[in-house]
Amino acid sequence: MGKGAGSATIDYRPDIDGLRAVAVLSVFAFHLFPERLPGGFLGVDIFFVISGYLITSIIVRENRRGIFSFSRFYARRIKRIFPALFFVLLVSAPIGILLLIPETYTNFMASARYAAGQLANFFFSREVGYFEEGFSGQPLLHTWSLGVEEQFYLCWPLFIVFCFWLVRRQVVGPRSFPAADPQRRTDTIEQSAFTGRRFIFGAFLVLAVVSFVACFILAERDPQQAFYMFYSRAWEFCVGGAVALFPATAARRSALAGWVATAGLVLLGYSFLQVNQDYLGGSFLRFGVLLPCLGAAFLIWAGTVASPANRLLAGPVPVAIGKISYSLYLFHWPIIIFYKVAFDRHEIQPVPALIIVAASLILATLSYFLVEQPARKSRWPDKRVFAVGLLVIAVFASSFKLLEKYGQASWRITAYAEAAAREPKRVPAGCHQMEMDGVHYLDCDVSGRDDAPKIALVGDSHAPHYLPALVSWAEENGYDVIFLGVAGCPMLLGDVRIDSTIDAEHEEQCSAALPFFAEQVVTDPAVEMVLIAQRFDLFYDGKGYLNTNRRYFFKDESGGVIREHTEYFRDRLAETVAGIRALGKEVVLLKQVPLFGSIDACVWEPRLKSMLSRERLCQYDPSFIEKWQRPSITFVEEFARSHQVPVIDPFACLSSPLHGGVNIYGNIDHLNAHGFVALIPCISREMDVLLENLAGSESRQQSTAETMRTDDAGY
């Protein structure tokens, strides 16, 4: 990243290489240990500021000297960006072919095609959120930033040169001065250059304001666009460009340089440690991203004056890492992802982390000396560079497109025989899909009686786990079932408003489903019991498994994010229980099924794992459950005790993610239809016990009431 530096037209700045080292190492550390350095991903924004400064410096200086050439500029960008990028794609492709499961493989090939065309940010803006569930498992996710930079390289010289052209027409006019008046020509050119810088600075300011406002608005409305798109990130390049336009002289800034540089380091340190995806009650893209950009700008501005910060950044180790930072950025992420996939890990322990760091540094160093440097020093004419660049893009993009169709090809991956078992139906016989006010639900008339009491099963996408079991039990016990399951929607009474970065449709679906739940399900006189099944690991704190930042939010009446998320959810859940009970109905909470983090290893055997003789891994990981699910389990248990709500726990039903040798999971937290069936006998027993307990409780209450009446009569 940020390899727009290093031109014969600007002086070499070792402190900028040191700043590159800070940027790449922060990103690397975040990808290894996101909980230790929650804001490390902001290193990418430092790269953007550096690129804005360096590219603007090159264009302005060459334009002032009259030697700027579009063809030479773009040829330099190709020689510096393409070789290492395509080398990483070339190395990653065979590993991905032999290691990735079908869905991840298909996305990998598609993302490689977009990365080859310098458009990876467009692909990922549609397919995956950067912070999703352990960073999505996509080996090329990090190439989104290269797409942004390439689009910057494409647009920036056009923008700056156009500004200079406008200024020259204004200052010089359409006619040239006679050769007999060279001094006037020189003065006019210098005046044009100074006026041009001021004009470009004003243009940068306007562009930065427009871009930042777009980023600020989209951060809540469409966070994918705000995060991935160049137009929402352009203001960061403008920050670096502004520093390049009016660098203060050493004499004028020496008194402040040390303090400014120190402030820059403080801003970067604070950003890495305190800023995360959620900052100041909203997206980090609103205010949090300002801090590393300003910190980087301060360090660049004060970097040519001797100061402790300058000496730190210009030291031999930071400079050495900075020189290989582009290749290090390119290699580190595929290595991390391939390690996680190969060894079925969701987290990285210290020893493997050291091995990953060492491997990344070795490959980055080799890439720098054997790929980057020879390409940068080549003397190919610009036309040949363009031709080869376009040819490489075409070859790689078409090759990845052809490879996409081999997701389930037997020569690269096989499914375990049991995994190919045909799934039973997800919707039980007797259940009919209904629709009212835009809400779809199931009406299961299985009792054979017109006046049968009903049990309501409500929740999010986890509620269907229990539907076949509940319908089976209801059919044997003379009940009908009404089912309302809406993905991403916590079934709560009251004015509940949500905002989800997981899926933009959650908010719209929930706004329709919650009134239906309150007005049609809960108030139905035939409903005697309401069972609530939902993803408590997400709703109770807004994060969910494999995430250290909130992805799910509750909002107040004004649309602001409610910061005390857990307390708010607990209160709304308590109000829901009380509201249902006030109508004379019982409430039961259904816990989540165990999280199963190794589903891919259970279902698929990639060729590389077969070659390494890796055993099929099909068992729950207690440490994974303890870290990512235990807090929400504790939340449900404490809530149930304090409000005396019965609970059905599927942990007692599922001792293994296999049932009869067949995998019962669809993904980490959802069962497949085999899992639905596996729950039937256990949930049926739990329902029998539940009704016995409720009947016993009701009998005891009646007995107590009789005793009290007898005692009263005795007085």
XYZ file of C-alpha atoms in Angstrom:
715
model
C 0.000 0.000 0.000
C 0.973 3.581 -0.414
C 3.732 2.857 -2.920
C 3.142 6.084 -4.711
C 6.297 7.415 -3.105
C 9.812 7.316 -4.201
C 10.112 9.450 -7.320
C 13.135 11.218 -8.731
C 11.153 14.425 -8.564
C 10.803 14.560 -4.763
C 13.317 14.158 -1.960
C 13.395 10.857 -0.129
C 11.819 10.988 3.331
C 12.907 8.086 5.584
C 10.351 9.166 8.192
C 7.573 8.423 5.694
C 8.865 4.894 5.287
C 8.756 4.725 9.081
C 5.174 5.946 9.024
C 4.398 3.230 6.490
C 5.821 0.714 8.959
C 3.458 2.012 11.660
C 0.536 1.686 9.265
C 1.245 -1.849 8.071
C 2.176 -3.194 11.503
C -0.998 -1.794 13.056
C -3.104 -3.522 10.419
C -1.111 -6.737 10.840
C -1.512 -6.670 14.641
C -5.241 -6.024 14.333
C -5.685 -8.992 12.016
C -3.778 -11.222 14.419
C -5.224 -9.952 17.705
C -8.225 -7.665 17.117
C -9.021 -7.495 20.825
C -5.518 -6.289 21.706
C -5.400 -3.488 19.118
C -9.052 -2.719 18.280
C -8.248 0.283 16.093
C -5.353 -1.249 14.197
C -7.389 -1.391 11.002
C -7.020 2.421 10.834
C -3.515 1.885 9.493
C -5.118 1.782 6.056
C -6.206 5.399 6.537
C -2.599 6.348 7.257
C -1.661 4.832 3.900
C -4.331 6.953 2.207
C -2.931 10.166 3.728
C 0.617 9.203 2.743
C -0.485 8.516 -0.817
C -2.315 11.845 -0.983
C 0.817 13.665 0.134
C 3.288 11.865 -2.123
C 1.231 11.746 -5.292
C 0.218 15.391 -4.955
C 3.869 16.362 -4.369
C 4.980 14.504 -7.488
C 2.288 15.929 -9.749
C 2.613 19.528 -8.495
C 6.417 19.580 -8.724
C 6.567 17.973 -12.155
C 3.803 20.231 -13.411
C 5.637 23.293 -12.115
C 8.780 22.189 -13.970
C 6.786 21.493 -17.098
C 7.804 17.825 -17.229
C 4.603 16.136 -16.068
C 3.443 13.351 -18.358
C 0.272 11.327 -17.905
C 1.754 8.326 -19.643
C 4.881 8.357 -17.472
C 2.832 8.824 -14.306
C 0.488 5.912 -15.022
C 3.357 3.713 -16.198
C 5.140 4.290 -12.876
C 1.988 3.363 -10.973
C 1.637 0.133 -12.964
C 5.264 -0.843 -12.396
C 4.969 -0.268 -8.669
C 1.527 -1.731 -7.985
C 0.992 -4.560 -10.450
C 4.036 -6.854 -10.020
C 3.668 -7.552 -6.285
C -0.131 -7.706 -6.474
C -0.191 -10.234 -9.295
C 2.608 -12.201 -7.661
C 0.435 -12.588 -4.531
C -2.562 -13.572 -6.674
C -0.400 -16.132 -8.470
C 0.842 -17.648 -5.188
C -2.560 -17.576 -3.486
C -4.562 -19.155 -6.306
C -3.225 -22.749 -6.094
C -3.511 -22.732 -2.297
C -7.086 -21.507 -2.540
C -7.884 -24.151 -5.142
C -6.663 -26.967 -2.893
C -7.872 -25.617 0.453
C -11.116 -23.625 0.249
C -14.633 -25.005 0.550
C -17.035 -24.337 -2.368
C -18.669 -21.099 -1.228
C -15.439 -19.507 -0.047
C -13.646 -20.787 -3.162
C -16.184 -19.198 -5.513
C -15.973 -15.871 -3.693
C -12.183 -16.107 -3.667
C -12.018 -16.540 -7.432
C -14.489 -13.721 -7.990
C -12.581 -11.415 -5.635
C -9.302 -12.322 -7.376
C -10.863 -11.358 -10.698
C -11.935 -7.996 -9.302
C -8.574 -7.477 -7.607
C -6.850 -8.094 -10.936
C -9.012 -5.378 -12.447
C -8.269 -3.010 -9.521
C -11.932 -3.099 -8.477
C -11.848 -5.277 -5.365
C -13.571 -2.596 -3.290
C -16.634 -2.821 -5.562
C -16.803 -6.589 -5.110
C -16.504 -6.583 -1.341
C -18.930 -3.682 -0.926
C -21.606 -6.021 -2.315
C -20.479 -9.312 -0.825
C -19.075 -8.927 2.666
C -18.608 -6.504 5.521
C -14.997 -5.941 6.562
C -15.734 -6.720 10.213
C -18.049 -9.679 9.699
C -17.523 -12.825 11.777
C -13.763 -12.997 12.030
C -13.198 -10.925 8.871
C -15.205 -13.219 6.616
C -12.516 -15.787 5.784
C -11.796 -14.196 2.399
C -8.041 -14.363 1.582
C -8.192 -11.243 -0.608
C -10.430 -9.045 1.529
C -7.549 -6.653 2.160
C -7.258 -5.809 -1.547
C -10.262 -3.500 -1.204
C -7.844 -0.720 -0.213
C -5.723 -1.293 -3.321
C -8.836 -0.731 -5.390
C -9.413 2.587 -3.624
C -5.784 3.612 -4.195
C -5.820 2.657 -7.865
C -8.973 4.711 -8.390
C -7.213 7.572 -6.617
C -4.197 7.224 -8.933
C -6.509 7.292 -11.927
C -8.426 10.415 -10.917
C -5.913 12.524 -9.008
C -3.577 13.687 -11.823
C -6.552 14.516 -14.014
C -8.023 16.628 -11.237
C -4.808 18.500 -10.362
C -3.705 19.129 -13.942
C -7.166 20.416 -14.791
C -6.929 22.868 -11.881
C -3.537 24.110 -13.108
C -4.924 24.499 -16.607
C -7.754 26.670 -15.346
C -5.319 28.850 -13.387
C -2.941 29.281 -16.312
C -5.751 30.411 -18.555
C -6.684 32.967 -15.911
C -3.135 34.204 -15.151
C -1.277 33.795 -18.416
C -4.143 34.077 -20.851
C -4.490 32.375 -24.192
C -1.474 34.181 -25.686
C 2.172 33.606 -24.846
C 4.664 36.392 -24.056
C 7.325 37.389 -26.586
C 10.749 35.875 -26.188
C 12.168 39.370 -25.596
C 10.483 39.510 -22.187
C 11.759 36.337 -20.416
C 11.669 37.921 -16.933
C 7.988 38.667 -17.223
C 7.420 35.102 -18.414
C 9.336 33.716 -15.408
C 7.464 35.926 -12.949
C 4.165 34.950 -14.516
C 4.960 31.235 -14.342
C 5.923 31.563 -10.652
C 2.759 33.539 -9.976
C 0.772 30.869 -11.823
C 2.348 28.093 -9.744
C 1.590 29.853 -6.450
C -1.931 30.733 -7.535
C -2.364 27.188 -8.794
C -1.452 25.726 -5.414
C -3.916 28.008 -3.676
C -6.593 27.139 -6.208
C -5.931 23.406 -5.834
C -5.981 23.790 -2.064
C -9.427 25.361 -2.349
C -10.529 22.585 -4.678
C -9.181 20.006 -2.196
C -11.129 21.699 0.562
C -14.385 21.544 -1.374
C -13.755 17.942 -2.421
C -12.835 16.951 1.133
C -15.996 18.503 2.577
C -18.231 16.826 -0.003
C -16.484 13.473 0.467
C -16.534 13.641 4.263
C -20.216 14.584 4.339
C -20.974 11.631 2.045
C -18.957 9.350 4.322
C -20.660 10.761 7.413
C -24.158 10.196 6.031
C -23.456 6.786 4.500
C -21.775 5.575 7.689
C -25.246 4.969 9.127
C -27.362 4.576 6.002
C -25.074 2.358 3.929
C -21.893 1.486 5.861
C -20.627 -0.798 3.099
C -20.477 2.092 0.632
C -18.982 4.413 3.237
C -16.227 1.943 4.040
C -15.251 0.626 0.609
C -15.818 3.401 -1.914
C -13.257 5.927 -3.171
C -15.707 8.833 -3.170
C -16.315 8.367 0.579
C -12.573 8.062 1.224
C -11.345 10.837 -1.092
C -11.183 13.373 1.750
C -8.387 11.323 3.347
C -6.235 11.743 0.245
C -7.118 15.449 0.313
C -5.665 15.717 3.828
C -2.326 14.421 2.588
C -2.554 16.509 -0.559
C -3.118 19.697 1.455
C 0.100 19.075 3.405
C 1.967 18.697 0.106
C 0.694 21.986 -1.307
C 1.965 24.332 1.407
C 4.800 22.714 3.354
C 6.046 25.199 5.960
C 9.707 26.202 5.773
C 12.052 24.692 8.343
C 12.648 28.049 9.992
C 8.958 28.775 10.387
C 7.975 25.394 11.734
C 11.026 24.300 13.718
C 9.676 25.694 17.009
C 6.439 23.764 16.655
C 7.622 20.738 14.703
C 8.490 18.622 17.719
C 5.165 19.311 19.429
C 3.192 18.730 16.242
C 4.966 15.424 15.590
C 4.385 14.314 19.178
C 0.701 15.193 18.836
C 0.618 13.086 15.685
C 2.019 10.058 17.493
C -0.448 10.541 20.337
C -3.346 10.677 17.901
C -2.199 7.479 16.205
C -1.702 5.672 19.505
C -5.099 6.777 20.781
C -6.730 5.712 17.504
C -5.243 2.222 17.610
C -6.207 1.641 21.251
C -9.532 3.446 21.644
C -11.278 3.631 18.270
C -13.143 0.594 17.038
C -16.018 -0.065 14.664
C -18.351 1.714 17.071
C -16.991 5.079 18.231
C -18.786 7.833 20.160
C -22.102 6.036 19.814
C -21.913 5.600 16.049
C -19.765 4.320 13.215
C -16.041 5.064 13.405
C -16.387 6.446 9.865
C -18.027 9.554 11.299
C -15.433 10.802 13.772
C -13.002 8.005 14.613
C -11.352 7.975 11.199
C -10.441 11.666 11.537
C -7.905 10.928 14.252
C -5.389 8.739 12.364
C -5.662 10.988 9.306
C -4.810 14.085 11.330
C -2.083 12.185 13.179
C -0.479 11.106 9.916
C -0.765 14.622 8.485
C 0.931 16.123 11.567
C 3.812 13.659 11.317
C 4.310 14.293 7.592
C 4.173 18.078 8.041
C 6.741 18.059 10.853
C 8.803 15.202 9.489
C 11.710 17.085 7.923
C 12.706 18.738 11.209
C 14.739 16.797 13.767
C 12.567 15.711 16.653
C 12.134 12.617 18.846
C 9.216 11.489 16.678
C 11.213 11.994 13.492
C 14.195 10.071 14.857
C 11.866 7.271 15.935
C 10.231 6.950 12.523
C 13.483 7.396 10.590
C 15.261 4.658 12.544
C 16.725 1.737 10.594
C 14.112 -0.848 11.667
C 10.998 1.247 10.870
C 12.529 2.320 7.560
C 13.359 -1.269 6.611
C 9.828 -2.423 7.381
C 8.420 0.600 5.591
C 10.282 -0.284 2.427
C 8.670 -3.727 2.305
C 5.319 -2.495 3.665
C 3.469 -2.926 0.368
C 4.452 -6.572 -0.049
C 3.981 -7.168 3.682
C 0.459 -5.803 3.469
C -0.273 -8.003 0.464
C 1.064 -11.236 1.955
C 0.067 -11.092 5.609
C -3.695 -11.486 5.181
C -3.758 -14.523 2.834
C -1.268 -16.254 5.154
C -3.520 -15.602 8.160
C -6.647 -16.848 6.396
C -5.011 -19.932 4.876
C -3.615 -20.834 8.297
C -7.057 -20.530 9.907
C -8.677 -22.637 7.189
C -5.966 -25.296 7.090
C -5.905 -25.812 10.845
C -9.580 -25.049 11.554
C -8.814 -22.116 13.828
C -10.874 -19.037 14.537
C -8.248 -17.400 16.692
C -4.483 -17.326 16.515
C -2.316 -18.241 19.480
C 1.065 -16.559 20.145
C 3.308 -19.279 18.684
C 1.427 -19.587 15.360
C 1.286 -15.775 15.283
C 5.087 -15.599 15.451
C 5.345 -18.116 12.618
C 2.864 -16.097 10.539
C 4.806 -12.888 11.176
C 8.090 -14.546 10.219
C 6.637 -16.075 7.055
C 5.071 -12.758 6.056
C 8.330 -10.851 6.581
C 10.317 -13.400 4.589
C 7.900 -13.430 1.669
C 7.582 -9.636 1.732
C 11.365 -9.229 1.668
C 11.722 -11.660 -1.213
C 8.919 -9.925 -3.067
C 10.515 -6.512 -2.507
C 13.923 -7.489 -3.863
C 12.915 -10.022 -6.520
C 9.627 -8.576 -7.772
C 9.100 -4.947 -6.752
C 12.591 -3.569 -7.279
C 13.314 -5.153 -10.673
C 9.946 -3.946 -11.961
C 10.456 -0.416 -10.639
C 13.934 -0.186 -12.168
C 12.950 -1.579 -15.547
C 13.409 0.771 -18.478
C 10.478 -0.403 -20.528
C 8.842 2.345 -22.547
C 5.455 3.497 -21.311
C 3.550 1.905 -24.181
C 5.017 -1.513 -23.415
C 4.169 -1.095 -19.716
C 0.543 -0.294 -20.625
C 0.307 -3.202 -23.041
C 1.759 -5.719 -20.598
C -0.375 -4.337 -17.763
C -3.591 -4.709 -19.749
C -2.555 -8.155 -20.942
C -1.858 -9.332 -17.386
C -5.222 -7.998 -16.199
C -7.009 -9.791 -19.034
C -5.189 -13.100 -18.512
C -5.645 -13.171 -14.741
C -9.257 -11.975 -14.793
C -10.312 -14.481 -17.457
C -8.440 -17.314 -15.727
C -10.137 -16.627 -12.396
C -13.488 -16.431 -14.160
C -12.934 -19.880 -15.683
C -11.892 -21.320 -12.332
C -15.012 -20.054 -10.541
C -17.142 -22.932 -11.838
C -15.018 -25.592 -10.135
C -16.301 -24.916 -6.618
C -17.381 -28.521 -6.055
C -15.077 -30.203 -8.553
C -13.998 -33.626 -7.321
C -10.380 -33.030 -8.390
C -10.011 -30.330 -5.747
C -12.512 -31.181 -3.001
C -14.859 -33.960 -1.902
C -17.823 -34.029 0.446
C -17.866 -36.584 3.209
C -20.363 -39.276 2.263
C -22.599 -38.588 5.235
C -22.719 -34.888 4.357
C -24.404 -35.712 1.049
C -27.457 -37.238 2.779
C -30.683 -35.791 1.478
C -32.208 -33.244 3.807
C -35.768 -33.711 5.090
C -38.347 -30.973 4.642
C -37.884 -27.934 6.821
C -41.600 -27.113 7.083
C -43.695 -29.877 8.663
C -46.777 -31.241 6.967
C -49.877 -29.463 8.137
C -48.212 -26.033 8.260
C -49.532 -23.496 5.780
C -47.840 -20.236 4.887
C -50.031 -17.206 5.527
C -49.585 -13.506 4.888
C -51.024 -10.480 6.651
C -49.934 -6.851 6.392
C -46.808 -7.914 4.521
C -45.770 -10.370 7.232
C -45.402 -14.058 6.396
C -46.084 -16.650 9.074
C -47.059 -20.315 9.385
C -50.383 -21.613 10.654
C -50.013 -25.277 11.644
C -53.432 -26.900 12.107
C -52.276 -30.294 13.314
C -54.599 -31.024 16.239
C -57.577 -32.055 14.104
C -59.840 -29.771 16.180
C -61.380 -26.425 15.332
C -61.270 -25.209 18.913
C -57.785 -26.418 19.762
C -55.540 -24.224 21.912
C -52.431 -22.824 20.249
C -48.780 -22.514 21.043
C -46.901 -19.653 19.395
C -43.265 -20.113 18.408
C -41.675 -16.749 17.624
C -38.166 -15.444 17.073
C -35.549 -14.810 14.443
C -33.815 -17.231 12.056
C -33.089 -19.520 15.022
C -36.756 -20.186 15.730
C -37.179 -22.693 12.834
C -34.804 -25.064 14.667
C -37.668 -25.979 16.989
C -40.619 -25.923 14.605
C -40.702 -29.629 13.550
C -40.241 -30.734 17.161
C -42.959 -28.415 18.438
C -45.394 -29.378 15.679
C -44.738 -33.070 16.333
C -45.419 -32.613 20.028
C -48.469 -30.408 19.401
C -50.018 -32.998 17.083
C -49.778 -35.650 19.798
C -51.101 -33.371 22.538
C -54.017 -31.631 20.829
C -52.464 -28.235 20.101
C -52.110 -26.118 16.989
C -49.026 -24.017 16.334
C -48.554 -20.522 14.978
C -45.016 -19.711 13.863
C -43.468 -16.274 13.292
C -39.745 -16.265 12.481
C -38.114 -13.148 11.044
C -34.356 -13.058 10.443
C -32.489 -10.494 12.513
C -35.549 -9.510 14.545
C -35.767 -9.806 18.348
C -39.372 -10.553 19.273
C -40.047 -7.801 21.798
C -43.120 -5.801 22.731
C -43.146 -2.018 22.721
C -41.606 0.610 20.481
C -38.451 -1.247 19.481
C -36.264 0.096 16.679
C -33.184 -1.623 15.328
C -30.259 -0.935 13.038
C -28.235 -3.843 11.681
C -24.962 -3.724 9.782
C -25.304 -7.462 9.144
C -28.154 -7.147 6.673
C -29.863 -3.942 5.565
C -33.198 -5.793 5.298
C -33.353 -6.612 9.009
C -34.654 -3.172 9.967
C -37.452 -3.166 7.383
C -38.514 -6.734 8.143
C -38.521 -6.121 11.871
C -40.559 -2.930 11.635
C -43.351 -4.967 10.028
C -43.018 -8.095 12.162
C -43.033 -6.562 15.650
C -46.483 -4.910 15.337
C -47.828 -8.214 13.982
C -46.320 -10.044 16.948
C -47.951 -7.627 19.394
C -51.340 -7.248 17.694
C -51.977 -10.652 16.135
C -49.934 -13.308 17.943
C -49.846 -12.236 21.577
C -53.482 -11.087 21.633
C -54.831 -14.206 19.942
C -57.203 -15.700 22.586
C -56.416 -19.246 21.384
C -52.705 -18.840 22.144
C -51.915 -20.245 25.589
C -48.147 -20.227 25.465
C -45.485 -18.165 23.662
C -42.072 -19.724 23.041
C -39.339 -17.211 22.173
C -36.273 -18.517 20.305
C -33.654 -16.062 19.082
C -29.988 -15.371 18.747
C -29.194 -14.172 22.236
C -25.430 -14.014 21.588
C -26.133 -11.179 19.147
C -29.088 -9.406 20.707
C -27.804 -9.210 24.255
C -24.695 -7.137 23.397
C -25.011 -6.331 19.672
C -21.776 -8.135 18.740
C -22.255 -11.862 18.294
C -19.595 -14.506 17.914
C -16.200 -13.724 16.379
C -16.817 -9.986 16.659
C -15.348 -7.460 19.061
C -17.459 -4.577 17.765
C -21.192 -4.051 17.721
C -23.002 -4.949 14.516
C -26.549 -4.721 15.835
C -28.025 -1.615 17.440
C -31.182 -0.472 19.186
C -32.293 3.096 18.475
C -34.305 5.630 20.432
C -37.233 7.694 19.151
C -34.927 10.282 17.575
C -32.968 7.593 15.719
C -29.923 7.783 17.966
C -28.086 4.637 18.957
C -28.790 3.422 22.488
C -25.400 3.010 24.143
C -26.505 0.873 27.104
C -27.368 -1.968 24.752
C -27.499 -4.908 27.175
C -29.526 -3.037 29.774
C -31.978 -1.902 27.118
C -32.434 -5.434 25.763
C -32.905 -6.834 29.270
C -35.572 -4.220 30.054
C -37.429 -4.775 26.787
C -37.343 -8.542 27.282
C -38.708 -8.113 30.809
C -41.510 -5.890 29.491
C -42.293 -8.507 26.846
C -42.566 -11.275 29.434
C -44.750 -9.102 31.647
C -46.958 -8.058 28.730
C -47.577 -11.649 27.624
C -48.268 -12.790 31.173
C -50.707 -9.937 31.673
C -52.836 -11.539 28.961
C -52.893 -14.815 30.871
C -50.357 -16.647 28.722
C -47.206 -18.552 29.617
C -43.793 -17.492 28.316
C -40.888 -19.850 27.617
C -37.357 -18.967 26.454
C -35.562 -21.303 24.068
C -31.789 -21.041 24.294
C -29.544 -21.157 21.252
C -28.074 -24.356 19.945
C -24.333 -24.763 20.606
C -22.045 -22.801 18.311
C -20.157 -25.121 15.973
C -17.049 -23.444 14.651
C -15.698 -26.334 12.552
C -18.561 -26.969 10.159
C -16.379 -26.654 7.060
C -14.001 -29.353 8.310
C -16.986 -31.540 9.112
C -18.621 -31.329 5.682
C -15.802 -30.919 3.154
C -12.403 -32.503 2.620
C -10.289 -30.184 0.447
C -7.508 -31.845 -1.515
C -4.744 -30.178 0.506
C -6.139 -31.506 3.792
C -6.395 -34.943 2.242
C -2.761 -34.728 1.171
C -1.806 -33.730 4.727
C -3.908 -36.620 6.114
C -5.947 -34.287 8.282
C -8.735 -36.086 10.133
C -12.358 -35.117 9.828
C -13.114 -32.679 12.637
C -16.708 -33.022 13.819
C -16.991 -32.115 17.459
C -17.886 -29.095 19.522
C -15.044 -26.903 20.700
C -15.678 -26.110 24.395
C -13.218 -23.204 24.383
C -14.943 -21.635 21.370
C -18.342 -21.948 23.046
C -16.970 -20.679 26.341
C -15.583 -17.521 24.779
C -18.256 -16.619 22.263
C -21.461 -18.121 23.685
C -21.051 -18.442 27.442
C -21.749 -14.733 28.194
C -25.133 -14.857 26.427
C -25.973 -18.183 28.089
C -25.276 -16.580 31.461
C -27.442 -13.618 30.473
C -30.414 -15.866 29.641
C -30.010 -17.964 32.794
C -29.828 -14.927 35.068
C -32.802 -13.327 33.362
C -34.844 -16.532 33.618
C -34.091 -16.853 37.341
C -34.882 -13.251 38.176
C -38.178 -13.295 36.224
C -39.083 -16.945 36.874
C -39.307 -17.789 33.175
C -39.090 -21.457 32.108
C -36.185 -22.272 29.790
C -35.634 -25.079 27.287
C -31.946 -25.748 26.656
C -30.942 -27.507 23.399
C -27.464 -28.148 24.838
C -29.082 -31.060 26.669
C -30.295 -32.414 23.317
C -27.121 -32.107 21.239
C -24.025 -33.911 22.440
C -22.458 -33.880 18.968
C -22.787 -31.951 15.697
C -23.383 -35.327 14.066
C -26.652 -37.265 14.134
C -26.355 -40.762 12.775
C -23.051 -39.735 11.204
C -24.717 -36.847 9.373
C -23.740 -33.241 10.008
C -26.670 -31.303 11.484
C -25.350 -27.751 10.994
C -25.907 -25.324 8.146
C -23.382 -22.815 9.467
C -21.740 -21.906 12.757
C -24.956 -21.054 14.602
C -27.777 -22.549 12.507
C -28.898 -26.145 12.250
C -29.824 -27.667 8.913
C -32.960 -29.759 8.399
C -31.185 -32.843 9.759
C -30.657 -30.864 12.937
C -34.339 -29.938 13.088
C -35.192 -33.648 13.064
C -32.493 -34.474 15.615
C -34.175 -32.151 18.118
C -37.651 -33.729 17.875
C -37.453 -36.425 20.596
C -35.581 -34.259 23.077
C -37.746 -31.147 22.661
C -40.871 -33.292 22.900
C -39.667 -34.617 26.276
C -38.816 -31.090 27.399
C -42.302 -29.908 26.479
C -43.864 -32.769 28.493
C -41.766 -31.852 31.515
C -42.546 -28.175 31.026
C -46.310 -28.720 31.016
C -46.086 -30.998 34.034
C -44.149 -28.347 35.917
C -46.587 -25.627 34.894
C -49.543 -27.790 35.882
C -47.911 -28.552 39.221
C -47.209 -24.894 39.804
C -50.815 -24.005 38.971
C -52.060 -26.747 41.308
C -49.881 -25.450 44.135
C -51.122 -21.924 43.563
C -54.737 -23.113 43.694
C -54.029 -25.095 46.874
C -52.425 -22.057 48.459
C -55.429 -19.941 47.512
C -57.813 -22.518 49.034
C -55.803 -22.565 52.262
C -55.914 -18.790 52.482
C -59.683 -18.775 51.965
C -60.096 -21.417 54.690
C -57.943 -19.415 57.066
C -59.947 -16.289 56.326
C -63.195 -18.165 57.054
C -61.752 -19.253 60.425
C -61.425 -15.704 61.566
